[in-house]
Amino acid sequence: MNTPIEHSDEYWMAKALRLAERGLYSTSPNPRVGCVIVKDNRLIGEGWHQQAGGPHAEVHALRMAGDQAQHATAYVTLEPCSHFGRTPPCANALAAAGVARVVGACRDPNPQVGGRGFQHLRDAGIEVTESCLQAQAEALNTGFIQRMRSGLPWVSIKLAQSLDGRTAMASGASQWITGPDARRDVQRLRARSCAVITGASSVLIDNPSMTVRPAETGIEQPEHLWRQPLRVVIDGQQRLSGNEKLFNQSGDILLAVTDPTRVTVQRAAELGQLTLWQSPPTRSGKVDLPALLQFLAAQGHNEVLVESGAHLAAAFVESGLVNELVLYCAPTLLGSSARPLLVLPLESMQQQMRWQWQDIRMIGNDLRLTLRPEQDQPG
Amino acid sequence: MNTPIEHSDEYWMAKALRLAERGLYSTSPNPRVGCVIVKDNRLIGEGWHQQAGGPHAEVHALRMAGDQAQHATAYVTLEPCSHFGRTPPCANALAAAGVARVVGACRDPNPQVGGRGFQHLRDAGIEVTESCLQAQAEALNTGFIQRMRSGLPWVSIKLAQSLDGRTAMASGASQWITGPDARRDVQRLRARSCAVITGASSVLIDNPSMTVRPAETGIEQPEHLWRQPLRVVIDGQQRLSGNEKLFNQSGDILLAVTDPTRVTVQRAAELGQLTLWQSPPTRSGKVDLPALLQFLAAQGHNEVLVESGAHLAAAFVESGLVNELVLYCAPTLLGSSARPLLVLPLESMQQQMRWQWQDIRMIGNDLRLTLRPEQDQPG
């Protein structure tokens, strides 16, 4: 008989991370978390957090393991909670089940909580190993972590352009620069986002529904896990009438305005799907983007996706609050009369905005470039 | 004793192709060709064509094989010549050496010659196998093949831009958008080209030398194989004075003009490094690009590289004579006041110019995109 290979902690944590990923489109405002329980080099329990209000990953895994959990090792992609929230603390549950060892990938990002869950386990006599595949675990919850640490959501901007950096002809014609695979990929970006932000101009020009169409995403998950991101429309000049398509789709809408008394959108408000958010005054008279993002974070939105025109996208980029640029690039030239990627008047090379490559891949026949702001060199 | 694995024809042809590649920067106007001679599953001779006027690949390989060539198999990446040129025909040499079999990758692209070399071998009783790794062999000599078949050189355009499709600030400032690795890569593009084309505007603005600087290329080859591409400057309005840097660098220059009587460049002409080429008249009064390219092909130029500003590059793209777009993309945003990739005023989506992805790779911290014109669907 072959002796089974003794798997490493990283092996089991990778399995837990794969489970956590299954919650990519459904756990918000909670983080995506996975758990596996292992005994004598065999998996005896596994689980992942599916939805806010539902059981945590550890609870699913402990249920499956049953009595075997005694003296077993639990792998958790995020520090088990030690407080009573919507569910009882998982640290207690692990201790009560007699688990001998817990391996964690990362701490709870809330600085006021982080470490207490692990401490609770240690106090109960459980051996704790931290930071196993930490970077991979954090990458799965960049939005949740950022919201907990900074009070801001993770902001991605999605843009689609030609090889020569153009988004539409001068006439506005742009259907379609990118192909169906790229558009499907954008549906997946939306599906993982807690909120999608656009501007009144885009609504007036393109009349989008801004919803996730599950069948188009190619995502397979149980029916009940689907949720629509909050649709945020920045309408600083109160130009929307309420007759636009997005107001006829079910799902929540946040209308960010400067003067609520001038808002004419009625029906959506009556249906209860519309919330007005009044921006604090700014020097430019426009909506205060940092304040809007802080508000969204306070409402539990981890990841927001900006899908807007060249003016609003540029305003976000200039605000310094963008964490990720997702640029779909079609193999076509639209020429120099066509519309620019961003309306961003810079004058000198010193003003250029440099980014770092994060990911480069083909999506169908288009190229998807993902970049993050270049970090300042430590001085 | 292990029986040695009987290698396939493709195995040996791949070796011959690797040898041919060593001539990437030196064989023009001739094609890059490699040859290996194999007997009893062992390599007994190898060679590659180094320089026009020097021995062909087959001659090198036959010399190395000596008497062993009898009853051996020769792998040649291009059909052996059957005519007396600067060297005696290789088909004769292979037959005289008693080679039993010849495996070829592709035929001589000259339609008036193609097939005669192989026929000559068959007539001499040699077994001939054709089309082994044909696509790979043709890819190594796209310029030579195109020139032989169509009387036009292979035209590549090199451009460098920001993520948002801009090549310089409005002021013209552009040093440096791309990094040192991309600039080194451009040196390699130049080194493999027979001619480099630019416009008078670029010369007046950037004052480039347009030479290959061997130390910067990272290419390792014997000193005597280095050659400078012909520097072609399109100066339709006879604006150059002769004081520009490129005229002070050794190496040939072709000045494409519309009115030779107005040319003021004197010293370079006296030194014998300058040739004037008068464009046939065009309706726009500009230099006739197709005629220029035909002239270059007739002079034996296989691959030409266009390194110009946004106007001339656009004129080439619009001419339909561009075979390859090489686009270096730096991870930066230059904004919407910055200069466009191409001055190419298109009005409708129907006018967009679509391309096919050929290659996508990182060059240092920049992304290099290589594309070829989208082929029309057969009707």
mmCIF file of N, CA, C and O in Angstrom, chain A residues 304-367:
data_model
loop_
_atom_site.group_PDB
_atom_site.id
_atom_site.type_symbol
_atom_site.label_atom_id
_atom_site.label_comp_id
_atom_site.label_asym_id
_atom_site.label_seq_id
_atom_site.Cartn_x
_atom_site.Cartn_y
_atom_site.Cartn_z
ATOM 1 N N VAL A 304 -17.166 48.876 -5.764
ATOM 2 C CA VAL A 304 -18.029 49.621 -6.678
ATOM 3 C C VAL A 304 -17.362 49.705 -8.041
ATOM 4 O O VAL A 304 -16.136 49.748 -8.158
ATOM 5 N N LEU A 305 -18.192 49.679 -9.038
ATOM 6 C CA LEU A 305 -17.719 49.698 -10.426
ATOM 7 C C LEU A 305 -18.233 50.966 -11.082
ATOM 8 O O LEU A 305 -19.442 51.224 -11.075
ATOM 9 N N VAL A 306 -17.310 51.750 -11.634
ATOM 10 C CA VAL A 306 -17.715 52.954 -12.353
ATOM 11 C C VAL A 306 -17.816 52.612 -13.836
ATOM 12 O O VAL A 306 -16.859 52.132 -14.433
ATOM 13 N N GLU A 307 -18.999 52.813 -14.389
ATOM 14 C CA GLU A 307 -19.226 52.602 -15.831
ATOM 15 C C GLU A 307 -19.836 53.881 -16.348
ATOM 16 O O GLU A 307 -21.055 54.042 -16.330
ATOM 17 N N SER A 308 -18.985 54.768 -16.794
ATOM 18 C CA SER A 308 -19.499 56.097 -17.119
ATOM 19 C C SER A 308 -18.841 56.624 -18.378
ATOM 20 O O SER A 308 -18.023 55.954 -19.006
ATOM 21 N N GLY A 309 -19.182 57.854 -18.709
ATOM 22 C CA GLY A 309 -18.571 58.516 -19.848
ATOM 23 C C GLY A 309 -17.210 59.093 -19.508
ATOM 24 O O GLY A 309 -16.703 58.937 -18.384
ATOM 25 N N ALA A 310 -16.629 59.770 -20.491
ATOM 26 C CA ALA A 310 -15.246 60.217 -20.394
ATOM 27 C C ALA A 310 -15.048 61.340 -19.377
ATOM 28 O O ALA A 310 -13.942 61.515 -18.864
ATOM 29 N N HIS A 311 -16.092 62.104 -19.074
ATOM 30 C CA HIS A 311 -15.951 63.187 -18.086
ATOM 31 C C HIS A 311 -15.937 62.640 -16.670
ATOM 32 O O HIS A 311 -15.035 62.931 -15.892
ATOM 33 N N LEU A 312 -16.967 61.844 -16.342
ATOM 34 C CA LEU A 312 -17.064 61.344 -14.969
ATOM 35 C C LEU A 312 -15.915 60.385 -14.660
ATOM 36 O O LEU A 312 -15.336 60.419 -13.566
ATOM 37 N N ALA A 313 -15.553 59.547 -15.636
ATOM 38 C CA ALA A 313 -14.435 58.626 -15.413
ATOM 39 C C ALA A 313 -13.163 59.417 -15.116
ATOM 40 O O ALA A 313 -12.384 59.064 -14.227
ATOM 41 N N ALA A 314 -12.964 60.511 -15.860
ATOM 42 C CA ALA A 314 -11.774 61.335 -15.623
ATOM 43 C C ALA A 314 -11.824 61.966 -14.231
ATOM 44 O O ALA A 314 -10.795 62.049 -13.542
ATOM 45 N N ALA A 315 -13.014 62.389 -13.816
ATOM 46 C CA ALA A 315 -13.136 62.988 -12.482
ATOM 47 C C ALA A 315 -12.768 61.977 -11.402
ATOM 48 O O ALA A 315 -12.076 62.306 -10.425
ATOM 49 N N PHE A 316 -13.192 60.735 -11.588
ATOM 50 C CA PHE A 316 -12.803 59.695 -10.622
ATOM 51 C C PHE A 316 -11.291 59.473 -10.638
ATOM 52 O O PHE A 316 -10.653 59.397 -9.594
ATOM 53 N N VAL A 317 -10.727 59.382 -11.846
ATOM 54 C CA VAL A 317 -9.281 59.148 -11.940
ATOM 55 C C VAL A 317 -8.533 60.292 -11.264
ATOM 56 O O VAL A 317 -7.586 60.081 -10.497
ATOM 57 N N GLU A 318 -8.976 61.518 -11.518
ATOM 58 C CA GLU A 318 -8.298 62.673 -10.920
ATOM 59 C C GLU A 318 -8.466 62.734 -9.410
ATOM 60 O O GLU A 318 -7.620 63.312 -8.724
ATOM 61 N N SER A 319 -9.561 62.156 -8.908
ATOM 62 C CA SER A 319 -9.811 62.211 -7.461
ATOM 63 C C SER A 319 -8.797 61.368 -6.695
ATOM 64 O O SER A 319 -8.658 61.518 -5.486
ATOM 65 N N GLY A 320 -8.105 60.465 -7.399
ATOM 66 C CA GLY A 320 -7.139 59.600 -6.713
ATOM 67 C C GLY A 320 -7.805 58.470 -5.951
ATOM 68 O O GLY A 320 -7.161 57.769 -5.181
ATOM 69 N N LEU A 321 -9.099 58.268 -6.163
ATOM 70 C CA LEU A 321 -9.827 57.248 -5.401
ATOM 71 C C LEU A 321 -10.059 55.971 -6.198
ATOM 72 O O LEU A 321 -10.761 55.080 -5.743
ATOM 73 N N VAL A 322 -9.461 55.882 -7.385
ATOM 74 C CA VAL A 322 -9.638 54.682 -8.204
ATOM 75 C C VAL A 322 -8.577 53.650 -7.845
ATOM 76 O O VAL A 322 -7.395 53.961 -7.801
ATOM 77 N N ASN A 323 -9.015 52.443 -7.564
ATOM 78 C CA ASN A 323 -8.088 51.377 -7.217
ATOM 79 C C ASN A 323 -7.706 50.515 -8.405
ATOM 80 O O ASN A 323 -6.670 49.860 -8.400
ATOM 81 N N GLU A 324 -8.557 50.506 -9.413
ATOM 82 C CA GLU A 324 -8.304 49.596 -10.533
ATOM 83 C C GLU A 324 -8.946 50.133 -11.805
ATOM 84 O O GLU A 324 -10.093 50.578 -11.796
ATOM 85 N N LEU A 325 -8.157 50.085 -12.868
ATOM 86 C CA LEU A 325 -8.626 50.469 -14.186
ATOM 87 C C LEU A 325 -8.782 49.175 -14.976
ATOM 88 O O LEU A 325 -7.846 48.386 -15.051
ATOM 89 N N VAL A 326 -9.958 48.940 -15.537
ATOM 90 C CA VAL A 326 -10.190 47.752 -16.353
ATOM 91 C C VAL A 326 -10.506 48.251 -17.762
ATOM 92 O O VAL A 326 -11.564 48.826 -18.007
ATOM 93 N N LEU A 327 -9.540 48.025 -18.647
ATOM 94 C CA LEU A 327 -9.587 48.645 -19.968
ATOM 95 C C LEU A 327 -9.729 47.555 -21.026
ATOM 96 O O LEU A 327 -8.822 46.749 -21.215
ATOM 97 N N TYR A 328 -10.869 47.526 -21.698
ATOM 98 C CA TYR A 328 -11.051 46.580 -22.806
ATOM 99 C C TYR A 328 -10.609 47.280 -24.077
ATOM 100 O O TYR A 328 -11.051 48.393 -24.360
ATOM 101 N N CYS A 329 -9.752 46.618 -24.819
ATOM 102 C CA CYS A 329 -9.124 47.249 -25.972
ATOM 103 C C CYS A 329 -9.456 46.410 -27.213
ATOM 104 O O CYS A 329 -9.079 45.243 -27.314
ATOM 105 N N ALA A 330 -10.178 47.015 -28.149
ATOM 106 C CA ALA A 330 -10.585 46.302 -29.367
ATOM 107 C C ALA A 330 -9.561 46.548 -30.473
ATOM 108 O O ALA A 330 -8.985 47.630 -30.551
ATOM 109 N N PRO A 331 -9.329 45.558 -31.336
ATOM 110 C CA PRO A 331 -8.305 45.690 -32.383
ATOM 111 C C PRO A 331 -8.802 46.514 -33.559
ATOM 112 O O PRO A 331 -8.950 46.002 -34.663
ATOM 113 N N THR A 332 -9.044 47.778 -33.297
ATOM 114 C CA THR A 332 -9.554 48.643 -34.352
ATOM 115 C C THR A 332 -9.018 50.051 -34.150
ATOM 116 O O THR A 332 -8.650 50.434 -33.035
ATOM 117 N N LEU A 333 -8.951 50.809 -35.232
ATOM 118 C CA LEU A 333 -8.580 52.224 -35.162
ATOM 119 C C LEU A 333 -9.822 53.047 -35.463
ATOM 120 O O LEU A 333 -10.485 52.821 -36.479
ATOM 121 N N LEU A 334 -10.138 53.990 -34.578
ATOM 122 C CA LEU A 334 -11.307 54.848 -34.801
ATOM 123 C C LEU A 334 -10.905 56.240 -35.280
ATOM 124 O O LEU A 334 -11.765 57.036 -35.659
ATOM 125 N N GLY A 335 -9.612 56.540 -35.229
ATOM 126 C CA GLY A 335 -9.157 57.811 -35.794
ATOM 127 C C GLY A 335 -9.199 58.964 -34.818
ATOM 128 O O GLY A 335 -9.780 58.872 -33.725
ATOM 129 N N SER A 336 -8.598 60.072 -35.234
ATOM 130 C CA SER A 336 -8.340 61.172 -34.304
ATOM 131 C C SER A 336 -9.506 62.135 -34.132
ATOM 132 O O SER A 336 -9.442 63.033 -33.307
ATOM 133 N N SER A 337 -10.587 61.939 -34.900
ATOM 134 C CA SER A 337 -11.775 62.767 -34.636
ATOM 135 C C SER A 337 -12.669 62.104 -33.596
ATOM 136 O O SER A 337 -13.609 62.727 -33.111
ATOM 137 N N ALA A 338 -12.380 60.859 -33.290
ATOM 138 C CA ALA A 338 -13.248 60.106 -32.380
ATOM 139 C C ALA A 338 -13.046 60.574 -30.943
ATOM 140 O O ALA A 338 -12.120 61.317 -30.631
ATOM 141 N N ARG A 339 -13.938 60.120 -30.064
ATOM 142 C CA ARG A 339 -13.956 60.634 -28.694
ATOM 143 C C ARG A 339 -12.866 60.017 -27.828
ATOM 144 O O ARG A 339 -12.580 58.828 -27.938
ATOM 145 N N PRO A 340 -12.296 60.828 -26.943
ATOM 146 C CA PRO A 340 -11.182 60.350 -26.122
ATOM 147 C C PRO A 340 -11.636 59.423 -24.989
ATOM 148 O O PRO A 340 -12.788 59.489 -24.553
ATOM 149 N N LEU A 341 -10.698 58.610 -24.531
ATOM 150 C CA LEU A 341 -10.969 57.701 -23.413
ATOM 151 C C LEU A 341 -11.426 58.474 -22.186
ATOM 152 O O LEU A 341 -12.406 58.116 -21.534
ATOM 153 N N LEU A 342 -10.702 59.522 -21.863
ATOM 154 C CA LEU A 342 -11.001 60.334 -20.680
ATOM 155 C C LEU A 342 -10.893 61.801 -21.067
ATOM 156 O O LEU A 342 -9.969 62.173 -21.779
ATOM 157 N N VAL A 343 -11.815 62.611 -20.622
ATOM 158 C CA VAL A 343 -11.656 64.059 -20.816
ATOM 159 C C VAL A 343 -10.818 64.560 -19.654
ATOM 160 O O VAL A 343 -11.313 64.799 -18.548
ATOM 161 N N LEU A 344 -9.546 64.647 -19.909
ATOM 162 C CA LEU A 344 -8.556 64.832 -18.849
ATOM 163 C C LEU A 344 -7.458 65.728 -19.411
ATOM 164 O O LEU A 344 -6.486 65.258 -19.986
ATOM 165 N N PRO A 345 -7.632 67.037 -19.289
ATOM 166 C CA PRO A 345 -6.639 67.922 -19.897
ATOM 167 C C PRO A 345 -5.394 68.056 -19.017
ATOM 168 O O PRO A 345 -5.438 68.712 -17.982
ATOM 169 N N LEU A 346 -4.329 67.403 -19.446
ATOM 170 C CA LEU A 346 -3.054 67.507 -18.727
ATOM 171 C C LEU A 346 -2.105 68.288 -19.629
ATOM 172 O O LEU A 346 -2.207 68.226 -20.844
ATOM 173 N N GLU A 347 -1.177 69.005 -19.037
ATOM 174 C CA GLU A 347 -0.325 69.856 -19.855
ATOM 175 C C GLU A 347 1.113 69.406 -19.970
ATOM 176 O O GLU A 347 1.749 69.552 -21.008
ATOM 177 N N SER A 348 1.641 68.866 -18.885
ATOM 178 C CA SER A 348 3.069 68.523 -18.926
ATOM 179 C C SER A 348 3.274 67.051 -18.604
ATOM 180 O O SER A 348 2.407 66.395 -18.021
ATOM 181 N N MET A 349 4.429 66.531 -18.995
ATOM 182 C CA MET A 349 4.751 65.139 -18.705
ATOM 183 C C MET A 349 4.749 64.884 -17.193
ATOM 184 O O MET A 349 4.498 63.763 -16.755
ATOM 185 N N GLN A 350 5.010 65.938 -16.416
ATOM 186 C CA GLN A 350 5.012 65.763 -14.951
ATOM 187 C C GLN A 350 3.608 65.414 -14.440
ATOM 188 O O GLN A 350 3.461 64.807 -13.391
ATOM 189 N N GLN A 351 2.596 65.814 -15.200
ATOM 190 C CA GLN A 351 1.222 65.545 -14.754
ATOM 191 C C GLN A 351 0.715 64.163 -15.171
ATOM 192 O O GLN A 351 -0.383 63.771 -14.794
ATOM 193 N N GLN A 352 1.496 63.462 -15.993
ATOM 194 C CA GLN A 352 1.019 62.147 -16.451
ATOM 195 C C GLN A 352 0.665 61.263 -15.251
ATOM 196 O O GLN A 352 1.256 61.388 -14.178
ATOM 197 N N MET A 353 -0.294 60.376 -15.450
ATOM 198 C CA MET A 353 -0.736 59.507 -14.364
ATOM 199 C C MET A 353 -0.294 58.088 -14.679
ATOM 200 O O MET A 353 -0.832 57.445 -15.577
ATOM 201 N N ARG A 354 0.669 57.624 -13.923
ATOM 202 C CA ARG A 354 1.252 56.313 -14.210
ATOM 203 C C ARG A 354 0.556 55.213 -13.412
ATOM 204 O O ARG A 354 0.100 55.414 -12.287
ATOM 205 N N TRP A 355 0.482 54.029 -14.025
ATOM 206 C CA TRP A 355 -0.207 52.886 -13.434
ATOM 207 C C TRP A 355 0.722 51.681 -13.424
ATOM 208 O O TRP A 355 1.753 51.672 -14.102
ATOM 209 N N GLN A 356 0.296 50.663 -12.688
ATOM 210 C CA GLN A 356 1.041 49.405 -12.673
ATOM 211 C C GLN A 356 0.192 48.306 -13.286
ATOM 212 O O GLN A 356 -0.992 48.173 -12.959
ATOM 213 N N TRP A 357 0.823 47.509 -14.148
ATOM 214 C CA TRP A 357 0.105 46.386 -14.753
ATOM 215 C C TRP A 357 -0.299 45.396 -13.664
ATOM 216 O O TRP A 357 0.514 45.034 -12.809
ATOM 217 N N GLN A 358 -1.527 44.956 -13.734
ATOM 218 C CA GLN A 358 -2.013 43.955 -12.780
ATOM 219 C C GLN A 358 -2.350 42.650 -13.516
ATOM 220 O O GLN A 358 -2.056 41.572 -13.039
ATOM 221 N N ASP A 359 -2.928 42.774 -14.685
ATOM 222 C CA ASP A 359 -3.355 41.594 -15.440
ATOM 223 C C ASP A 359 -3.545 42.003 -16.897
ATOM 224 O O ASP A 359 -3.998 43.108 -17.181
ATOM 225 N N ILE A 360 -3.181 41.111 -17.791
ATOM 226 C CA ILE A 360 -3.335 41.352 -19.227
ATOM 227 C C ILE A 360 -3.840 40.054 -19.831
ATOM 228 O O ILE A 360 -3.180 39.024 -19.698
ATOM 229 N N ARG A 361 -5.013 40.085 -20.450
ATOM 230 C CA ARG A 361 -5.490 38.837 -21.083
ATOM 231 C C ARG A 361 -6.497 39.108 -22.186
ATOM 232 O O ARG A 361 -7.126 40.143 -22.217
ATOM 233 N N MET A 362 -6.601 38.145 -23.083
ATOM 234 C CA MET A 362 -7.592 38.219 -24.136
ATOM 235 C C MET A 362 -8.950 37.842 -23.566
ATOM 236 O O MET A 362 -9.078 36.865 -22.833
ATOM 237 N N ILE A 363 -9.972 38.605 -23.921
ATOM 238 C CA ILE A 363 -11.357 38.259 -23.615
ATOM 239 C C ILE A 363 -12.026 38.198 -24.987
ATOM 240 O O ILE A 363 -12.338 39.228 -25.573
ATOM 241 N N GLY A 364 -12.194 36.994 -25.491
ATOM 242 C CA GLY A 364 -12.662 36.885 -26.872
ATOM 243 C C GLY A 364 -11.610 37.498 -27.781
ATOM 244 O O GLY A 364 -10.427 37.186 -27.674
ATOM 245 N N ASN A 365 -12.021 38.408 -28.631
ATOM 246 C CA ASN A 365 -11.082 39.046 -29.559
ATOM 247 C C ASN A 365 -10.616 40.419 -29.062
ATOM 248 O O ASN A 365 -9.999 41.177 -29.789
ATOM 249 N N ASP A 366 -10.931 40.732 -27.806
ATOM 250 C CA ASP A 366 -10.477 42.002 -27.237
ATOM 251 C C ASP A 366 -9.429 41.737 -26.164
ATOM 252 O O ASP A 366 -9.363 40.650 -25.592
ATOM 253 N N LEU A 367 -8.633 42.734 -25.924
ATOM 254 C CA LEU A 367 -7.587 42.630 -24.913
ATOM 255 C C LEU A 367 -8.087 43.339 -23.657
ATOM 256 O O LEU A 367 -8.581 44.464 -23.747
#
